[in-house]
């Protein structure tokens, strides 16, 4: 009993913070389950990704708690949890909207929190957590990656010097390699912003001081579309697919780490060229 005669009881006050955009990844290929893992294991991909995100300090689970008085009023309101890069949405190994002709191995969807001028969309840490979670389930032979990039969350003025450039040197510290030929398609759905920005994006890819992705050619029109339909609703990105551009070049390595960096980099360059709509990135080795 409180001094005022009110009986305290636990309660939760609504959280006014929320995501500013959605990041979705679909991993295509073959996932061979570990022989020691039970098919109905308690920790599914959602639980594994949640645990890994939290362990790395990247999960945003900020909320508020409060005590409820006998009259229903909230008191002793305080913040609980920790700020992070994203909040959980959903994850799984199968998706009802996936193309049955293409082997979908895993997918994860999160809501990213407000971004600062110094940070790209956190695609690189996101894919790192996805890869770590999938590796707990089995061995993945990655054939293609599809990413939903919330480019509308970026400030075009802040992208004059893409924040992702400051982490490009990480890939130079690995074993010497000539680069893997890849094909990377950006798709703006029904929004026509992308075709107008392609020349500027291509020019800046090779002008920036980075060797992670080197672009040889691009196909703004008439290119061969990739036969991968995004396994999510059109409402997330102004779909269906209509305006696409494909870049042909070399990637430092075929890894989720490098693909995550590439997603953040191309999102930065797209925003700098005036693109302010979600983009779908699809990458496959050539």
C-alpha positions as a printed NumPy array, in Angstrom:
array([[  0.   ,   0.   ,   0.   ],
       [  1.379,   3.453,  -0.885],
       [  1.222,   6.523,   1.334],
       [ -1.767,   7.724,  -0.629],
       [ -3.578,   4.471,  -0.058],
       [ -3.196,   3.312,  -3.654],
       [ -2.243,  -0.293,  -4.343],
       [  0.783,  -0.451,  -6.689],
       [  0.696,  -2.949,  -9.532],
       [  2.998,  -3.524, -12.515],
       [  2.11 ,  -1.91 , -15.785],
       [  3.67 ,  -0.942, -19.098],
       [  3.446,   2.524, -20.548],
       [  3.342,   2.816, -24.324],
       [  6.677,   3.398, -26.066],
       [  6.655,   6.486, -28.3  ],
       [  9.834,   5.435, -30.114],
       [  9.399,   3.469, -33.288],
       [ 11.166,   2.259, -36.411],
       [ 11.749,   4.634, -39.311],
       [ 12.072,   1.958, -41.972],
       [ 12.076,  -1.758, -42.695],
       [ 15.114,  -3.866, -43.599],
       [ 14.399,  -7.314, -45.015],
       [ 16.865,  -9.931, -46.186],
       [ 16.173, -13.121, -48.116],
       [ 18.995, -15.645, -48.393],
       [ 18.734, -18.034, -51.335],
       [ 20.58 , -21.323, -51.547],
       [ 20.829, -24.638, -49.76 ],
       [ 20.765, -24.841, -45.976],
       [ 21.977, -28.21 , -44.732],
       [ 20.883, -28.662, -41.094],
       [ 23.506, -29.718, -38.591],
       [ 23.159, -33.458, -37.888],
       [ 22.974, -32.833, -34.146],
       [ 20.154, -30.296, -34.39 ],
       [ 16.631, -31.554, -33.787],
       [ 14.075, -30.49 , -36.465],
       [ 11.771, -29.149, -33.745],
       [ 14.503, -27.443, -31.736],
       [ 13.145, -24.866, -29.318],
       [ 15.33 , -22.044, -30.651],
       [ 14.087, -21.192, -34.147],
       [ 15.656, -18.57 , -36.416],
       [ 13.683, -15.755, -34.773],
       [ 14.923, -16.704, -31.311],
       [ 18.494, -17.199, -32.508],
       [ 18.59 , -13.862, -34.338],
       [ 17.047, -12.101, -31.331],
       [ 19.65 , -13.607, -29.   ],
       [ 22.58 , -12.751, -31.272],
       [ 21.361,  -9.188, -31.845],
       [ 21.006,  -8.657, -28.119],
       [ 24.41 , -10.183, -27.372],
       [ 26.076,  -7.818, -29.844],
       [ 24.292,  -4.784, -28.401],
       [ 22.47 ,  -4.091, -31.66 ],
       [ 18.928,  -4.97 , -30.58 ],
       [ 16.735,  -2.005, -29.681],
       [ 14.452,  -3.131, -26.884],
       [ 13.804,   0.186, -25.185],
       [ 10.443,   0.487, -23.519],
       [  8.903,   2.007, -20.444],
       [  7.559,   0.451, -17.286],
       [  5.183,   1.952, -14.786],
       [  3.11 ,   1.214, -11.745],
       [ -0.627,   1.433, -12.023],
       [ -2.693,   3.005,  -9.27 ],
       [ -6.055,   1.745,  -8.102],
       [ -7.702,   4.364, -10.302],
       [ -5.833,   3.155, -13.398],
       [ -3.313,   6.004, -13.535],
       [  0.34 ,   5.269, -14.35 ],
       [  3.016,   6.378, -11.949],
       [  6.75 ,   5.79 , -11.457],
       [  7.232,   5.727, -15.24 ],
       [ 10.79 ,   4.84 , -16.228],
       [ 12.734,   3.61 , -19.232],
       [ 13.843,  -0.015, -19.443],
       [ 15.921,  -1.892, -21.994],
       [ 18.692,  -0.538, -24.219],
       [ 18.856,   1.48 , -27.413],
       [ 20.121,  -0.286, -30.518],
       [ 20.097,  -0.358, -34.301],
       [ 16.907,  -2.332, -34.948],
       [ 13.837,  -3.822, -33.361],
       [ 12.51 ,  -7.313, -34.054],
       [  9.794,  -7.979, -36.623],
       [  9.904, -11.573, -37.849],
       [ 12.142, -14.326, -39.223],
       [ 11.94 , -17.844, -40.573],
       [ 13.216, -20.487, -42.966],
       [ 10.1  , -20.442, -45.161],
       [  7.911, -17.595, -46.376],
       [  4.401, -17.776, -47.87 ],
       [  5.279, -15.175, -50.539],
       [  8.507, -16.802, -51.727],
       [  8.89 , -18.162, -55.239],
       [  8.559, -21.968, -55.067],
       [ 10.971, -22.297, -58.007],
       [ 13.792, -20.56 , -56.117],
       [ 15.272, -22.177, -52.966],
       [ 14.762, -19.717, -50.1  ],
       [ 17.025, -20.702, -47.194],
       [ 16.159, -18.039, -44.608],
       [ 14.719, -14.557, -44.168],
       [ 14.684, -11.894, -41.456],
       [ 12.771,  -8.604, -41.171],
       [ 13.539,  -5.803, -38.708],
       [ 12.554,  -2.198, -38.124],
       [ 15.556,   0.14 , -38.092],
       [ 15.7  ,   2.983, -35.603],
       [ 16.395,   6.646, -36.5  ],
       [ 19.763,   7.047, -38.211],
       [ 22.434,   9.633, -37.488],
       [ 24.369,  11.47 , -40.201],
       [ 27.5  ,   9.464, -39.369],
       [ 25.925,   6.028, -39.865],
       [ 24.731,   4.159, -42.94 ],
       [ 21.682,   1.911, -42.845],
       [ 22.978,  -0.869, -40.526],
       [ 22.882,  -3.564, -43.212],
       [ 26.376,  -4.881, -42.459],
       [ 25.804,  -5.67 , -38.754],
       [ 22.303,  -6.874, -39.623],
       [ 23.609,  -9.461, -42.098],
       [ 26.344, -10.443, -39.647],
       [ 23.687, -11.307, -37.066],
       [ 21.602, -13.118, -39.685],
       [ 24.606, -15.173, -40.768],
       [ 25.523, -16.07 , -37.191],
       [ 21.943, -17.14 , -36.443],
       [ 21.65 , -19.25 , -39.606],
       [ 25.006, -20.911, -38.841],
       [ 23.517, -22.226, -35.583],
       [ 20.923, -24.079, -37.664],
       [ 23.044, -25.456, -40.475],
       [ 25.599, -24.881, -43.231],
       [ 24.436, -22.429, -45.883],
       [ 25.542, -22.516, -49.502],
       [ 24.621, -18.977, -50.484],
       [ 23.42 , -18.53 , -54.079],
       [ 21.858, -15.066, -53.955],
       [ 20.889, -12.301, -51.541],
       [ 17.931,  -9.945, -51.694],
       [ 17.746,  -6.85 , -49.492],
       [ 15.074,  -4.245, -48.844],
       [ 16.866,  -0.941, -48.221],
       [ 14.887,   1.946, -46.618],
       [ 16.746,   4.665, -48.525],
       [ 14.019,   7.153, -47.609],
       [ 15.447,   7.172, -44.061],
       [ 18.718,   8.752, -45.194],
       [ 19.527,  12.444, -45.367],
       [ 20.79 ,  13.251, -48.91 ],
       [ 23.026,  16.016, -47.588],
       [ 24.662,  13.632, -45.133],
       [ 25.451,  11.193, -47.947],
       [ 27.867,  13.485, -49.781],
       [ 30.597,  11.485, -48.069],
       [ 29.017,   8.028, -47.693],
       [ 29.453,   6.854, -44.075],
       [ 30.057,   3.306, -45.321],
       [ 33.379,   4.41 , -46.853],
       [ 34.946,   4.64 , -43.412],
       [ 34.72 ,   0.856, -42.968],
       [ 35.834,  -0.212, -46.467],
       [ 39.423,  -0.87 , -45.36 ],
       [ 38.252,  -3.859, -43.33 ],
       [ 38.095,  -5.931, -46.5  ],
       [ 41.643,  -4.995, -47.535],
       [ 43.054,  -6.789, -44.502],
       [ 42.015, -10.235, -45.723],
       [ 43.864, -12.627, -47.979],
       [ 44.79 , -11.176, -51.4  ],
       [ 42.121, -11.886, -53.985],
       [ 41.195, -10.676, -57.452],
       [ 37.538, -10.057, -56.675],
       [ 34.46 , -12.118, -57.421],
       [ 32.368, -11.191, -60.499],
       [ 28.864, -10.285, -59.338],
       [ 25.654,  -8.889, -60.747],
       [ 23.83 ,  -6.399, -58.52 ],
       [ 20.344,  -5.147, -59.38 ],
       [ 18.658,  -2.181, -57.724],
       [ 14.888,  -1.873, -58.119],
       [ 12.741,   1.109, -57.12 ],
       [  9.435,  -0.569, -57.944],
       [  6.886,   1.833, -59.414],
       [  8.884,   4.913, -58.421],
       [ 10.865,   6.329, -61.397],
       [ 13.655,   7.902, -59.326],
       [ 16.272,   5.243, -59.91 ],
       [ 16.785,   5.415, -63.719],
       [ 17.468,   9.148, -63.46 ],
       [ 20.062,   8.582, -60.735],
       [ 21.922,   5.643, -62.274],
       [ 24.679,   7.582, -64.04 ],
       [ 25.546,   9.479, -60.879],
       [ 25.534,   6.316, -58.783],
       [ 27.79 ,   4.477, -61.24 ],
       [ 30.213,   7.395, -61.448],
       [ 30.491,   7.659, -57.669],
       [ 30.978,   3.905, -57.144],
       [ 34.355,   3.984, -58.864],
       [ 35.296,   7.527, -57.863],
       [ 35.132,   6.802, -54.133],
       [ 38.212,   5.565, -52.318],
       [ 37.136,   1.934, -51.97 ],
       [ 37.961,  -1.408, -53.555],
       [ 35.168,  -3.509, -52.086],
       [ 32.932,  -3.2  , -55.139],
       [ 34.335,  -2.174, -58.515],
       [ 31.738,  -1.556, -61.224],
       [ 32.612,  -2.45 , -64.817],
       [ 29.322,  -1.761, -66.592],
       [ 25.691,  -1.009, -65.845],
       [ 22.469,  -1.653, -67.729],
       [ 19.925,   1.108, -67.091],
       [ 17.512,  -0.241, -69.696],
       [ 16.845,  -3.538, -71.377],
       [ 18.943,  -5.585, -68.994],
       [ 18.053,  -9.144, -68.149],
       [ 16.002,  -9.05 , -64.947],
       [ 16.865, -11.455, -62.192],
       [ 14.31 , -14.204, -61.712],
       [ 13.812, -13.5  , -58.019],
       [ 10.501, -12.118, -56.814],
       [ 10.841, -10.382, -53.426],
       [  9.199, -12.52 , -50.718],
       [  7.408,  -9.584, -49.113],
       [  4.42 ,  -7.398, -49.856],
       [  4.548,  -4.536, -52.347],
       [  3.436,  -2.116, -49.62 ],
       [  6.923,  -2.264, -48.096],
       [  8.649,  -0.809, -51.148],
       [  6.227,   0.669, -53.71 ],
       [  6.243,  -2.561, -55.705],
       [  5.808,  -4.415, -57.928],
       [  9.056,  -4.339, -59.84 ],
       [  9.162,  -1.814, -62.692],
       [ 12.28 ,   0.39 , -62.637],
       [ 15.542,  -1.552, -62.385],
       [ 19.236,  -1.086, -62.989],
       [ 21.898,  -3.791, -62.944],
       [ 25.563,  -3.203, -62.13 ],
       [ 28.208,  -5.702, -63.271],
       [ 31.467,  -5.711, -61.377],
       [ 33.616,  -7.44 , -58.772],
       [ 33.058,  -7.817, -55.039],
       [ 35.967,  -8.245, -52.635],
       [ 34.44 , -11.472, -51.31 ],
       [ 31.19 , -13.399, -51.553],
       [ 30.172, -13.079, -47.928],
       [ 27.273, -11.624, -45.96 ],
       [ 29.756,  -9.174, -44.461],
       [ 30.723,  -7.754, -47.876],
       [ 27.141,  -7.848, -49.153],
       [ 25.991,  -5.953, -46.083],
       [ 28.625,  -3.299, -46.684],
       [ 27.576,  -3.088, -50.337],
       [ 23.931,  -2.596, -49.376],
       [ 24.776,   0.311, -47.084],
       [ 27.13 ,   1.826, -49.667],
       [ 24.651,   1.747, -52.55 ],
       [ 21.904,   3.094, -50.292],
       [ 24.179,   6.042, -49.395],
       [ 24.964,   6.775, -53.046],
       [ 21.306,   6.456, -54.075],
       [ 20.208,   8.939, -51.412],
       [ 22.927,  11.341, -52.522],
       [ 21.477,  11.206, -56.058],
       [ 17.995,  12.107, -54.851],
       [ 16.45 ,   8.652, -54.465],
       [ 14.038,   8.794, -51.52 ],
       [ 12.121,   5.547, -51.83 ],
       [ 12.831,   1.98 , -50.638],
       [ 15.051,  -0.035, -52.96 ],
       [ 15.336,  -3.778, -53.45 ],
       [ 18.903,  -4.996, -53.996],
       [ 19.514,  -8.423, -55.514],
       [ 23.051,  -9.805, -55.768],
       [ 24.222, -13.015, -57.449],
       [ 27.667, -14.253, -58.537],
       [ 28.201, -14.129, -62.304]])
